[in-house]
C-alpha positions as a printed NumPy array, in Angstrom:
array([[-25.15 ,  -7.062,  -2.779],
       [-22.444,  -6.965,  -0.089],
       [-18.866,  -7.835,  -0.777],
       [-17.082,  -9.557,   2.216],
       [-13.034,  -8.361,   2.724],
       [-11.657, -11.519,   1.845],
       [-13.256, -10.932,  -1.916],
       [-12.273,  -7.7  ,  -1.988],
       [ -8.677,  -8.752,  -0.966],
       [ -8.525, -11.47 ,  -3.438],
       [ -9.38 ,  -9.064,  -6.269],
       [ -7.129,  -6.824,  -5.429],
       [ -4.24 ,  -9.939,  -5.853],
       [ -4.816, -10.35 ,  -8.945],
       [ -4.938,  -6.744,  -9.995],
       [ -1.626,  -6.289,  -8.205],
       [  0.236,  -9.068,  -9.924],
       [  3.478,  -7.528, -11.366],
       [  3.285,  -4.482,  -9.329],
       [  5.89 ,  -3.863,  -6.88 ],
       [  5.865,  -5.81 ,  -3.426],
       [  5.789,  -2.947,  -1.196],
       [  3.107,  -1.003,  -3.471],
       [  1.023,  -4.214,  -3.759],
       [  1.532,  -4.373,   0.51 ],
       [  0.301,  -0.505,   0.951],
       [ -3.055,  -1.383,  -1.807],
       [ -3.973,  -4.491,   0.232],
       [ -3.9  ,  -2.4  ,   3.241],
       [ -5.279,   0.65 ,   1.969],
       [ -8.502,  -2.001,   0.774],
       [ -8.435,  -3.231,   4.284],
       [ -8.468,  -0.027,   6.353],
       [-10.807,   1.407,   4.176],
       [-13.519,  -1.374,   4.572],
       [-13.032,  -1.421,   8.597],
       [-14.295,   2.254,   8.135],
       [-17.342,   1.154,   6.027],
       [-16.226,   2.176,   2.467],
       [-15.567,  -0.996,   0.245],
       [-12.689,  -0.579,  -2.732],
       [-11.431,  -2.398,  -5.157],
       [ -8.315,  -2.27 ,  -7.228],
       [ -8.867,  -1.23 , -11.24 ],
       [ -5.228,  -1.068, -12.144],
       [ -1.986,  -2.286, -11.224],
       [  1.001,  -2.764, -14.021],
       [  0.855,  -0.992, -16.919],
       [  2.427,  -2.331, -20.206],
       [  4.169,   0.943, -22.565],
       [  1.428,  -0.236, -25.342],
       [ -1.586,  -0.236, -22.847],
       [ -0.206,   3.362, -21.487],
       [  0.173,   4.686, -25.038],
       [ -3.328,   3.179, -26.041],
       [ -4.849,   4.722, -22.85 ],
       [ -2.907,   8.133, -23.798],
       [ -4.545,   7.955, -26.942],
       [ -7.779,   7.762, -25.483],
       [ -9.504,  11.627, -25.981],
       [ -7.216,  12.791, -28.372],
       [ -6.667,  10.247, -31.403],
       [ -9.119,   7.722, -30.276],
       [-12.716,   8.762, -28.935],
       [-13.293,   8.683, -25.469],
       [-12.442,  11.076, -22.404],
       [ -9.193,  11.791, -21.732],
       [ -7.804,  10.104, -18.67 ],
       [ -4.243,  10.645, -18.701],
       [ -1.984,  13.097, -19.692],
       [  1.044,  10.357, -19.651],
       [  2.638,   8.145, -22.267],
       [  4.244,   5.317, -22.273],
       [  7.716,   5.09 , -19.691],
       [  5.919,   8.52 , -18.198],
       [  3.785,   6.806, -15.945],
       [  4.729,   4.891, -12.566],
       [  2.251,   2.202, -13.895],
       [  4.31 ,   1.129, -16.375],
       [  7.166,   0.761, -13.492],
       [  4.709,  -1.191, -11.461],
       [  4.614,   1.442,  -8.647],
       [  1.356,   2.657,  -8.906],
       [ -2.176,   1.38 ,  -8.908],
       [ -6.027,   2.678,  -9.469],
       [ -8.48 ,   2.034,  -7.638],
       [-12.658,   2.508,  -7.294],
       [-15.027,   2.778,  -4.431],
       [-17.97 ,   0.382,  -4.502],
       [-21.982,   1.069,  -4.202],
       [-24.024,  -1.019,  -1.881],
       [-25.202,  -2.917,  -5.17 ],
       [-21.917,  -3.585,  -6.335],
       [-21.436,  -0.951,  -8.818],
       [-18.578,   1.48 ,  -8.988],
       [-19.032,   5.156,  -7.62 ],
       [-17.39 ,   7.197,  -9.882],
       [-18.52 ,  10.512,  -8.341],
       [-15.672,  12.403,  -6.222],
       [-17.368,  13.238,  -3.042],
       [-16.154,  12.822,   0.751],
       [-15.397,   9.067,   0.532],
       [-13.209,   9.203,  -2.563],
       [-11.515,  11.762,  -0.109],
       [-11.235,   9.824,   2.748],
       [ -9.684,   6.761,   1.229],
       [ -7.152,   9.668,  -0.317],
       [ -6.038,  10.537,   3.507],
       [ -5.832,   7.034,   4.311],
       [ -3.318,   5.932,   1.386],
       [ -0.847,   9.39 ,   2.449],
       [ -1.323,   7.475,   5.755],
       [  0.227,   4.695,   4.555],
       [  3.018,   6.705,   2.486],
       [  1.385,   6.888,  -0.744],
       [  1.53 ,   9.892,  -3.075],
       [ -2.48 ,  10.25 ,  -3.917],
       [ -3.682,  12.247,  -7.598],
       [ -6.391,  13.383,  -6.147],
       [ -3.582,  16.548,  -4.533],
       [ -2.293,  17.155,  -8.25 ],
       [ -2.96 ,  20.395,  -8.944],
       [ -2.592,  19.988, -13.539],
       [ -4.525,  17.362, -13.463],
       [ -6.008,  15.936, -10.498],
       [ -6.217,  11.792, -11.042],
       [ -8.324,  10.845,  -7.819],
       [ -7.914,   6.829,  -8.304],
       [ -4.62 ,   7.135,  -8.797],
       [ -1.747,   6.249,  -5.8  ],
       [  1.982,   5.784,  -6.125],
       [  5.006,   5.501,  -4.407],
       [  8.048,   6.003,  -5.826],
       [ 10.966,   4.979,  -3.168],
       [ 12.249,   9.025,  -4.525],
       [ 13.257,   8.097,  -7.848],
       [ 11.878,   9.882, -10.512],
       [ 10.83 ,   8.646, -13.815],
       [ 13.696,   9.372, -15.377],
       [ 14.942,   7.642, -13.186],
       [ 12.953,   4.676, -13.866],
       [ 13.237,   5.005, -17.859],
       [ 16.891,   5.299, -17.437],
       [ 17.287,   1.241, -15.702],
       [ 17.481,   2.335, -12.176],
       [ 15.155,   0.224,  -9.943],
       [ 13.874,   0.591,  -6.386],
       [ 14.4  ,  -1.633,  -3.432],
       [ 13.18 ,  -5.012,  -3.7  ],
       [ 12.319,  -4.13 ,  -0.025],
       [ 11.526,  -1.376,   2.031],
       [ 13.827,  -0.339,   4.916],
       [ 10.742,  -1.489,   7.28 ],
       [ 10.681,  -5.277,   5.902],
       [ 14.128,  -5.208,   6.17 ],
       [ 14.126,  -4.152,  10.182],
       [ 11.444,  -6.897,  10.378],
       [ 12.856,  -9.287,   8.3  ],
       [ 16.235,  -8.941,  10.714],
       [ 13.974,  -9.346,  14.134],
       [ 11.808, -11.677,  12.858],
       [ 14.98 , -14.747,  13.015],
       [ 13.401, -18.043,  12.18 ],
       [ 15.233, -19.732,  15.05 ],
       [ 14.223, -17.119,  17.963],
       [ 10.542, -18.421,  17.26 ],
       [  9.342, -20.436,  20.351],
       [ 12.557, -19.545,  22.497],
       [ 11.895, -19.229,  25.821],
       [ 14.031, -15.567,  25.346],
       [ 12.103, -14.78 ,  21.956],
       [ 10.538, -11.646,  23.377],
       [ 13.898, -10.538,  24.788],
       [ 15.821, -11.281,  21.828],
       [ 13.679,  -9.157,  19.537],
       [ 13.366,  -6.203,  22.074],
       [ 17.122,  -6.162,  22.144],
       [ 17.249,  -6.432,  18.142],
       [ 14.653,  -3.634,  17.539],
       [ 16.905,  -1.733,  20.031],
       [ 20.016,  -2.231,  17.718],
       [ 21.801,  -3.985,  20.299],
       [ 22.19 ,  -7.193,  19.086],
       [ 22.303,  -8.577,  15.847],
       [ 22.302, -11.88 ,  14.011],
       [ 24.226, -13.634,  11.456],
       [ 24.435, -12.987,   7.742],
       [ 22.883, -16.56 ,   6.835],
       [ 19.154, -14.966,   8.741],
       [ 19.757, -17.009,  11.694],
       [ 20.128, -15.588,  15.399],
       [ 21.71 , -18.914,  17.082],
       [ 20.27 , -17.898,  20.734],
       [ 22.268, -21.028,  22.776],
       [ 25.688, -20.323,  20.778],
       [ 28.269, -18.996,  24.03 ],
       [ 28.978, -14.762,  23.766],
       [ 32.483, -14.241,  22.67 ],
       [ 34.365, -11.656,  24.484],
       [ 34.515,  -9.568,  20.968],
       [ 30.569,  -9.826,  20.628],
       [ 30.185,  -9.371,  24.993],
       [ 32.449,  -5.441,  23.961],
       [ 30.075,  -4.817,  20.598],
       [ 26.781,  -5.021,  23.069],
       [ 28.041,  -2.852,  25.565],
       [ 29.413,  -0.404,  23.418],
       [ 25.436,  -0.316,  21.73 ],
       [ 24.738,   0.286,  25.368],
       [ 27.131,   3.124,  25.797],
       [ 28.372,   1.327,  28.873],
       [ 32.035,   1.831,  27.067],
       [ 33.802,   5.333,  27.08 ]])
């Protein structure tokens, strides 16, 4: 049995429904990196409710079963929708569960991308476990703060990527100078590249260009 990306990818959607856009972006990635190197994963986890964490806690200890996590409910980042689990695949489809050099390499990959990996912890070492926490803490969390809808990197994009610079015969220009901090656009997400310079904008840009002292 050999599972294709795209199946892998749409799996992963619907394991990362509720979890938080930028985590859900890094898992989709981390499944699609990790496949280009030959080592198909797929995503076992996503949100976690407070009863499924408490249920899951109770797992080992007053239910039977192997303990699997030493967190309760509102002490995990699962429960925040900032973390996710996931499982490398055998050629026949089943799930490798045994930590070897693979399990390892897809760890390396997701710090590539930014994520905090279990497999470092030192108490208790949760290898199919990544997070990323945008530095709060789960007190934090527990307490009502709430990350960034988006990450400072969509944001920069979202800013050069104007929807009326697309197809402008200056488009590549335009978003040089805007990745360069230069120039800017307007608050509404437009760029307006035939409005006329005002002298006030014309002093802004070379200021940006230190041309001004």
């Amino acid at each position: 049995m050999t599972i294709g990306l795209k199946e892998l990818l749409e799996k992963a959607d619907k394991k990362l429904q509720g979890v938080h856009p930028t985590v859900a972006a890094k898992a989709r990635q981390l499944v699609s990196l990790a496949y280009k190197e030959g080592i198909p994963i797929i995503i076992t986890q996503g949100l976690r409710t407070i009863e499924e964490q408490n249920a899951l806690y109770a797992q080992g200890r007053a239910k039977p079963g192997k303990i699997v996590t030493n967190a309760k409910g509102g002490y995990s980042y699962h429960n925040f929708g900032l973390a996710f689990d996931f499982a490398i695949l055998n050629a026949n489809g089943s799930v490798n569960w045994n930590v070897d050099d693979k399990w390892k390499r897809v760890g390396a990959i997701g710090k590539s991308l930014g994520l905090e990996w279990g497999g470092d912890w030192t108490s208790f070492k949760d290898y199919p476990h990544f997070q990323y926490t945008f530095g709060l803490s789960l007190a934090d969390l527990r307490s009502g703060k709430k990350p960034p809808t988006q990450s400072p990197q969509q944001k920069e994009e979202k800013e050069v990527n104007k929807d009326d610079v697309k197809g402008h015969w200056a488009e590549a220009s335009i978003k040089k100078a805007m990745e360069k901090g230069i120039i800017k656009g307007y608050s509404d997400g437009t760029f307006k590249p035939d409005e006329p310079v005002t002298r006030a904008q014309l002093a802004v840009i070379l200021d940006r260009l230190g041309l001004l002292k």
